[in-house]
mmCIF file of N, CA and C in Angstrom:
data_model
loop_
_atom_site.group_PDB
_atom_site.id
_atom_site.type_symbol
_atom_site.label_atom_id
_atom_site.label_comp_id
_atom_site.label_asym_id
_atom_site.label_seq_id
_atom_site.Cartn_x
_atom_site.Cartn_y
_atom_site.Cartn_z
ATOM 1 N N MET A 1 62.515 -72.252 35.988
ATOM 2 C CA MET A 1 63.045 -73.588 35.760
ATOM 3 C C MET A 1 64.483 -73.452 35.269
ATOM 4 N N LEU A 2 65.380 -74.261 35.827
ATOM 5 C CA LEU A 2 66.790 -74.192 35.499
ATOM 6 C C LEU A 2 67.079 -74.618 34.062
ATOM 7 N N PHE A 3 66.484 -75.705 33.617
ATOM 8 C CA PHE A 3 66.679 -76.199 32.259
ATOM 9 C C PHE A 3 65.312 -76.285 31.574
ATOM 10 N N PRO A 4 64.869 -75.204 30.906
ATOM 11 C CA PRO A 4 63.540 -75.194 30.283
ATOM 12 C C PRO A 4 63.330 -76.329 29.282
ATOM 13 N N SER A 5 64.384 -76.729 28.578
ATOM 14 C CA SER A 5 64.221 -77.799 27.598
ATOM 15 C C SER A 5 63.891 -79.135 28.248
ATOM 16 N N SER A 6 64.089 -79.242 29.550
ATOM 17 C CA SER A 6 63.806 -80.505 30.233
ATOM 18 C C SER A 6 62.302 -80.746 30.396
ATOM 19 N N LYS A 7 61.487 -79.735 30.128
ATOM 20 C CA LYS A 7 60.029 -79.925 30.213
ATOM 21 C C LYS A 7 59.559 -81.044 29.288
ATOM 22 N N LYS A 8 60.261 -81.237 28.189
ATOM 23 C CA LYS A 8 59.868 -82.242 27.204
ATOM 24 C C LYS A 8 60.303 -83.655 27.598
ATOM 25 N N LEU A 9 61.163 -83.754 28.600
ATOM 26 C CA LEU A 9 61.683 -85.060 28.989
ATOM 27 C C LEU A 9 60.729 -85.780 29.932
ATOM 28 N N LYS A 10 60.749 -87.104 29.874
ATOM 29 C CA LYS A 10 59.930 -87.923 30.755
ATOM 30 C C LYS A 10 60.855 -88.725 31.667
ATOM 31 N N CYS A 11 60.660 -88.601 32.957
ATOM 32 C CA CYS A 11 61.462 -89.346 33.922
ATOM 33 C C CYS A 11 61.028 -90.808 33.897
ATOM 34 N N THR A 12 61.967 -91.690 33.651
ATOM 35 C CA THR A 12 61.634 -93.120 33.576
ATOM 36 C C THR A 12 62.062 -93.884 34.824
ATOM 37 N N TRP A 13 62.935 -93.279 35.632
ATOM 38 C CA TRP A 13 63.415 -93.969 36.822
ATOM 39 C C TRP A 13 64.026 -92.952 37.770
ATOM 40 N N SER A 14 63.858 -93.131 39.063
ATOM 41 C CA SER A 14 64.500 -92.272 40.052
ATOM 42 C C SER A 14 64.713 -93.059 41.343
ATOM 43 N N SER A 15 65.621 -92.564 42.149
ATOM 44 C CA SER A 15 65.928 -93.216 43.411
ATOM 45 C C SER A 15 66.463 -92.174 44.380
ATOM 46 N N VAL A 16 66.107 -92.294 45.630
ATOM 47 C CA VAL A 16 66.617 -91.415 46.671
ATOM 48 C C VAL A 16 67.447 -92.266 47.626
ATOM 49 N N VAL A 17 68.669 -91.829 47.867
ATOM 50 C CA VAL A 17 69.562 -92.547 48.772
ATOM 51 C C VAL A 17 69.810 -91.669 49.980
ATOM 52 N N LYS A 18 69.548 -92.206 51.164
ATOM 53 C CA LYS A 18 69.793 -91.463 52.396
ATOM 54 C C LYS A 18 70.761 -92.253 53.259
ATOM 55 N N LEU A 19 71.797 -91.576 53.702
ATOM 56 C CA LEU A 19 72.759 -92.188 54.605
ATOM 57 C C LEU A 19 72.743 -91.404 55.905
ATOM 58 N N GLY A 20 72.345 -92.047 56.959
ATOM 59 C CA GLY A 20 72.220 -91.368 58.240
ATOM 60 C C GLY A 20 73.524 -90.818 58.780
ATOM 61 N N GLN A 21 74.592 -91.542 58.585
ATOM 62 C CA GLN A 21 75.894 -91.101 59.086
ATOM 63 C C GLN A 21 76.882 -91.061 57.919
ATOM 64 N N SER A 22 76.617 -90.171 56.965
ATOM 65 C CA SER A 22 77.414 -90.139 55.750
ATOM 66 C C SER A 22 78.711 -89.352 55.900
ATOM 67 N N LEU A 23 78.892 -88.649 56.992
ATOM 68 C CA LEU A 23 80.125 -87.900 57.207
ATOM 69 C C LEU A 23 80.911 -88.514 58.357
ATOM 70 N N TYR A 24 82.215 -88.464 58.240
ATOM 71 C CA TYR A 24 83.078 -88.990 59.291
ATOM 72 C C TYR A 24 83.231 -87.968 60.405
ATOM 73 N N LYS A 25 83.430 -88.463 61.598
ATOM 74 C CA LYS A 25 83.761 -87.587 62.719
ATOM 75 C C LYS A 25 85.275 -87.537 62.809
ATOM 76 N N GLU A 26 85.782 -86.357 62.984
ATOM 77 C CA GLU A 26 87.223 -86.202 63.070
ATOM 78 C C GLU A 26 87.613 -85.860 64.500
ATOM 79 N N LYS A 27 88.643 -86.520 64.979
ATOM 80 C CA LYS A 27 89.154 -86.208 66.310
ATOM 81 C C LYS A 27 89.925 -84.890 66.247
ATOM 82 N N PRO A 28 89.908 -84.114 67.306
ATOM 83 C CA PRO A 28 90.686 -82.868 67.319
ATOM 84 C C PRO A 28 92.160 -83.124 67.034
ATOM 85 N N GLY A 29 92.778 -82.215 66.274
ATOM 86 C CA GLY A 29 94.201 -82.296 65.993
ATOM 87 C C GLY A 29 94.583 -83.155 64.803
ATOM 88 N N GLN A 30 93.617 -83.711 64.081
ATOM 89 C CA GLN A 30 93.931 -84.603 62.969
ATOM 90 C C GLN A 30 94.166 -83.876 61.641
ATOM 91 N N ASP A 31 93.767 -82.603 61.564
ATOM 92 C CA ASP A 31 93.933 -81.857 60.316
ATOM 93 C C ASP A 31 95.380 -81.806 59.855
ATOM 94 N N LYS A 32 96.313 -81.835 60.784
ATOM 95 C CA LYS A 32 97.725 -81.743 60.420
ATOM 96 C C LYS A 32 98.180 -82.933 59.571
ATOM 97 N N TYR A 33 97.420 -84.016 59.570
ATOM 98 C CA TYR A 33 97.777 -85.195 58.789
ATOM 99 C C TYR A 33 97.154 -85.192 57.389
ATOM 100 N N ARG A 34 96.288 -84.233 57.123
ATOM 101 C CA ARG A 34 95.649 -84.168 55.808
ATOM 102 C C ARG A 34 96.530 -83.325 54.881
ATOM 103 N N PRO A 35 96.821 -83.822 53.686
ATOM 104 C CA PRO A 35 97.705 -83.075 52.787
ATOM 105 C C PRO A 35 97.019 -81.838 52.209
ATOM 106 N N GLY A 36 97.819 -80.844 51.929
ATOM 107 C CA GLY A 36 97.305 -79.652 51.255
ATOM 108 C C GLY A 36 97.207 -79.903 49.759
ATOM 109 N N GLN A 37 96.715 -78.923 49.032
ATOM 110 C CA GLN A 37 96.554 -79.082 47.593
ATOM 111 C C GLN A 37 97.888 -78.962 46.853
ATOM 112 N N ALA A 38 98.763 -78.081 47.310
ATOM 113 C CA ALA A 38 100.089 -77.945 46.703
ATOM 114 C C ALA A 38 101.017 -78.976 47.344
ATOM 115 N N THR A 39 101.930 -79.499 46.549
ATOM 116 C CA THR A 39 102.870 -80.498 47.054
ATOM 117 C C THR A 39 104.295 -79.987 46.874
ATOM 118 N N SER A 40 105.254 -80.749 47.334
ATOM 119 C CA SER A 40 106.655 -80.366 47.156
ATOM 120 C C SER A 40 107.124 -80.599 45.719
ATOM 121 N N VAL A 41 106.354 -81.325 44.940
ATOM 122 C CA VAL A 41 106.655 -81.516 43.517
ATOM 123 C C VAL A 41 106.088 -80.316 42.775
ATOM 124 N N GLU A 42 106.930 -79.652 42.002
ATOM 125 C CA GLU A 42 106.600 -78.347 41.445
ATOM 126 C C GLU A 42 105.301 -78.293 40.633
ATOM 127 N N ASN A 43 105.014 -79.294 39.848
ATOM 128 C CA ASN A 43 103.860 -79.262 38.947
ATOM 129 C C ASN A 43 102.884 -80.388 39.286
ATOM 130 N N PHE A 44 102.698 -80.657 40.583
ATOM 131 C CA PHE A 44 101.834 -81.753 41.028
ATOM 132 C C PHE A 44 100.953 -81.258 42.164
ATOM 133 N N PHE A 45 99.652 -81.409 42.010
ATOM 134 C CA PHE A 45 98.687 -80.918 42.989
ATOM 135 C C PHE A 45 97.747 -82.051 43.388
ATOM 136 N N LEU A 46 97.140 -81.924 44.557
ATOM 137 C CA LEU A 46 96.189 -82.926 45.049
ATOM 138 C C LEU A 46 94.808 -82.301 45.204
ATOM 139 N N ALA A 47 93.807 -83.039 44.780
ATOM 140 C CA ALA A 47 92.424 -82.611 44.984
ATOM 141 C C ALA A 47 91.629 -83.822 45.446
ATOM 142 N N GLY A 48 90.716 -83.597 46.337
ATOM 143 C CA GLY A 48 89.870 -84.682 46.817
ATOM 144 C C GLY A 48 89.361 -84.386 48.210
ATOM 145 N N SER A 49 88.390 -85.148 48.617
ATOM 146 C CA SER A 49 87.757 -84.897 49.913
ATOM 147 C C SER A 49 88.693 -85.182 51.086
ATOM 148 N N TYR A 50 89.774 -85.909 50.843
ATOM 149 C CA TYR A 50 90.715 -86.254 51.913
ATOM 150 C C TYR A 50 91.736 -85.143 52.171
ATOM 151 N N THR A 51 91.821 -84.161 51.272
ATOM 152 C CA THR A 51 92.817 -83.101 51.430
ATOM 153 C C THR A 51 92.343 -82.076 52.455
ATOM 154 N N TYR A 52 93.251 -81.177 52.806
ATOM 155 C CA TYR A 52 92.926 -80.174 53.814
ATOM 156 C C TYR A 52 91.983 -79.118 53.235
ATOM 157 N N GLN A 53 90.758 -79.099 53.728
ATOM 158 C CA GLN A 53 89.729 -78.101 53.422
ATOM 159 C C GLN A 53 88.648 -78.252 54.483
ATOM 160 N N ASP A 54 87.633 -77.439 54.435
ATOM 161 C CA ASP A 54 86.664 -77.365 55.543
ATOM 162 C C ASP A 54 85.675 -78.528 55.665
ATOM 163 N N TYR A 55 85.463 -79.279 54.598
ATOM 164 C CA TYR A 55 84.409 -80.296 54.617
ATOM 165 C C TYR A 55 85.013 -81.683 54.468
ATOM 166 N N LEU A 56 85.245 -82.355 55.569
ATOM 167 C CA LEU A 56 85.899 -83.661 55.575
ATOM 168 C C LEU A 56 85.075 -84.714 54.839
ATOM 169 N N ASP A 57 85.706 -85.369 53.910
ATOM 170 C CA ASP A 57 85.169 -86.529 53.197
ATOM 171 C C ASP A 57 83.716 -86.369 52.745
ATOM 172 N N SER A 58 83.500 -85.405 51.871
ATOM 173 C CA SER A 58 82.167 -85.183 51.319
ATOM 174 C C SER A 58 82.296 -84.633 49.904
ATOM 175 N N MET A 59 81.206 -84.639 49.159
ATOM 176 C CA MET A 59 81.213 -84.052 47.816
ATOM 177 C C MET A 59 81.562 -82.572 47.886
ATOM 178 N N GLU A 60 81.071 -81.902 48.917
ATOM 179 C CA GLU A 60 81.379 -80.476 49.078
ATOM 180 C C GLU A 60 82.879 -80.288 49.279
ATOM 181 N N GLY A 61 83.479 -81.175 50.072
ATOM 182 C CA GLY A 61 84.914 -81.103 50.310
ATOM 183 C C GLY A 61 85.720 -81.358 49.049
ATOM 184 N N ALA A 62 85.304 -82.333 48.257
ATOM 185 C CA ALA A 62 86.000 -82.627 47.009
ATOM 186 C C ALA A 62 85.902 -81.444 46.048
ATOM 187 N N THR A 63 84.725 -80.846 45.975
ATOM 188 C CA THR A 63 84.526 -79.680 45.108
ATOM 189 C C THR A 63 85.366 -78.511 45.583
ATOM 190 N N ARG A 64 85.331 -78.248 46.873
ATOM 191 C CA ARG A 64 86.114 -77.144 47.432
ATOM 192 C C ARG A 64 87.604 -77.378 47.191
ATOM 193 N N SER A 65 88.047 -78.610 47.349
ATOM 194 C CA SER A 65 89.435 -78.949 47.116
ATOM 195 C C SER A 65 89.832 -78.669 45.666
ATOM 196 N N GLY A 66 88.966 -79.012 44.731
ATOM 197 C CA GLY A 66 89.227 -78.728 43.319
ATOM 198 C C GLY A 66 89.373 -77.235 43.059
ATOM 199 N N LEU A 67 88.527 -76.446 43.704
ATOM 200 C CA LEU A 67 88.635 -74.989 43.562
ATOM 201 C C LEU A 67 89.943 -74.475 44.164
ATOM 202 N N MET A 68 90.349 -75.080 45.265
ATOM 203 C CA MET A 68 91.603 -74.673 45.902
ATOM 204 C C MET A 68 92.799 -75.037 45.019
ATOM 205 N N VAL A 69 92.740 -76.176 44.330
ATOM 206 C CA VAL A 69 93.802 -76.547 43.395
ATOM 207 C C VAL A 69 93.850 -75.537 42.255
ATOM 208 N N ALA A 70 92.690 -75.159 41.746
ATOM 209 C CA ALA A 70 92.653 -74.155 40.675
ATOM 210 C C ALA A 70 93.322 -72.863 41.136
ATOM 211 N N ASP A 71 93.070 -72.454 42.366
ATOM 212 C CA ASP A 71 93.721 -71.251 42.910
ATOM 213 C C ASP A 71 95.237 -71.417 42.968
ATOM 214 N N GLU A 72 95.689 -72.595 43.380
ATOM 215 C CA GLU A 72 97.131 -72.867 43.448
ATOM 216 C C GLU A 72 97.770 -72.806 42.057
ATOM 217 N N ILE A 73 97.086 -73.366 41.074
ATOM 218 C CA ILE A 73 97.606 -73.361 39.706
ATOM 219 C C ILE A 73 97.668 -71.939 39.159
ATOM 220 N N ILE A 74 96.629 -71.166 39.387
ATOM 221 C CA ILE A 74 96.618 -69.775 38.926
ATOM 222 C C ILE A 74 97.740 -68.982 39.582
ATOM 223 N N ALA A 75 97.960 -69.205 40.871
ATOM 224 C CA ALA A 75 99.023 -68.495 41.579
ATOM 225 C C ALA A 75 100.399 -68.847 41.017
ATOM 226 N N ARG A 76 100.541 -70.045 40.482
ATOM 227 C CA ARG A 76 101.827 -70.488 39.949
ATOM 228 C C ARG A 76 101.880 -70.438 38.424
ATOM 229 N N ALA A 77 100.923 -69.837 37.785
ATOM 230 C CA ALA A 77 100.816 -69.846 36.324
ATOM 231 C C ALA A 77 102.094 -69.421 35.605
ATOM 232 N N PRO A 78 102.746 -68.337 36.023
ATOM 233 C CA PRO A 78 103.961 -67.954 35.298
ATOM 234 C C PRO A 78 105.035 -69.052 35.331
ATOM 235 N N ARG A 79 105.249 -69.669 36.485
ATOM 236 C CA ARG A 79 106.259 -70.719 36.596
ATOM 237 C C ARG A 79 105.831 -71.971 35.842
ATOM 238 N N LEU A 80 104.559 -72.316 35.895
ATOM 239 C CA LEU A 80 104.073 -73.499 35.179
ATOM 240 C C LEU A 80 104.205 -73.305 33.676
ATOM 241 N N ALA A 81 104.017 -72.071 33.193
ATOM 242 C CA ALA A 81 104.207 -71.780 31.770
ATOM 243 C C ALA A 81 105.671 -71.996 31.383
ATOM 244 N N GLU A 82 106.595 -71.620 32.258
ATOM 245 C CA GLU A 82 108.017 -71.853 32.004
ATOM 246 C C GLU A 82 108.316 -73.347 31.930
ATOM 247 N N ILE A 83 107.738 -74.106 32.856
ATOM 248 C CA ILE A 83 107.942 -75.563 32.865
ATOM 249 C C ILE A 83 107.447 -76.172 31.559
ATOM 250 N N ALA A 84 106.298 -75.712 31.085
ATOM 251 C CA ALA A 84 105.715 -76.255 29.855
ATOM 252 C C ALA A 84 106.625 -76.016 28.655
ATOM 253 N N LYS A 85 107.408 -74.939 28.682
ATOM 254 C CA LYS A 85 108.310 -74.621 27.569
ATOM 255 C C LYS A 85 109.613 -75.403 27.638
ATOM 256 N N GLU A 86 109.957 -75.921 28.813
ATOM 257 C CA GLU A 86 111.200 -76.667 28.972
ATOM 258 C C GLU A 86 111.087 -78.026 28.295
ATOM 259 N N PRO A 87 112.152 -78.483 27.632
ATOM 260 C CA PRO A 87 112.092 -79.818 27.019
ATOM 261 C C PRO A 87 111.960 -80.886 28.096
ATOM 262 N N SER A 88 111.159 -81.872 27.814
ATOM 263 C CA SER A 88 110.935 -82.954 28.765
ATOM 264 C C SER A 88 112.094 -83.928 28.733
ATOM 265 N N THR A 89 112.606 -84.286 29.884
ATOM 266 C CA THR A 89 113.696 -85.248 30.001
ATOM 267 C C THR A 89 113.248 -86.610 29.458
ATOM 268 N N ALA A 90 112.016 -86.991 29.777
ATOM 269 C CA ALA A 90 111.500 -88.292 29.314
ATOM 270 C C ALA A 90 111.449 -88.346 27.800
ATOM 271 N N CYS A 91 111.021 -87.255 27.170
ATOM 272 C CA CYS A 91 110.953 -87.210 25.700
ATOM 273 C C CYS A 91 112.354 -87.295 25.106
ATOM 274 N N GLU A 92 113.310 -86.591 25.719
ATOM 275 C CA GLU A 92 114.679 -86.614 25.223
ATOM 276 C C GLU A 92 115.271 -88.017 25.334
ATOM 277 N N GLU A 93 115.011 -88.709 26.441
ATOM 278 C CA GLU A 93 115.530 -90.055 26.635
ATOM 279 C C GLU A 93 114.908 -91.015 25.625
ATOM 280 N N SER A 94 113.624 -90.845 25.363
ATOM 281 C CA SER A 94 112.914 -91.687 24.410
ATOM 282 C C SER A 94 113.470 -91.476 23.003
ATOM 283 N N ALA A 95 113.706 -90.222 22.638
ATOM 284 C CA ALA A 95 114.241 -89.917 21.313
ATOM 285 C C ALA A 95 115.648 -90.471 21.146
ATOM 286 N N ALA A 96 116.448 -90.395 22.206
ATOM 287 C CA ALA A 96 117.823 -90.896 22.155
ATOM 288 C C ALA A 96 117.843 -92.427 22.000
ATOM 289 N N ALA A 97 116.870 -93.085 22.609
ATOM 290 C CA ALA A 97 116.807 -94.552 22.542
ATOM 291 C C ALA A 97 116.434 -95.036 21.148
ATOM 292 N N ASN A 98 115.680 -94.214 20.407
ATOM 293 C CA ASN A 98 115.244 -94.610 19.063
ATOM 294 C C ASN A 98 116.318 -94.210 18.101
#
């Protein structure tokens, strides 16, 4: 059993949802329009089922996309650490206004 402590719990409600056509069909050549996880903005990434990964518009795709974003962040960790140390322009402008 995955969660042994759950033996003590009593299920009070459950529901099964089935969708016959829960996945979209994609026309050939459409992948080029799906964004990747890394963007042209240095510290901005995209995750979600709509991004470029193997499972179009599904929970599996969203999960895989999140893992791919994590890989992108790890690959850029040294540069992102440098960005974090740089003073924020927005903070400086806010301080100057006060």
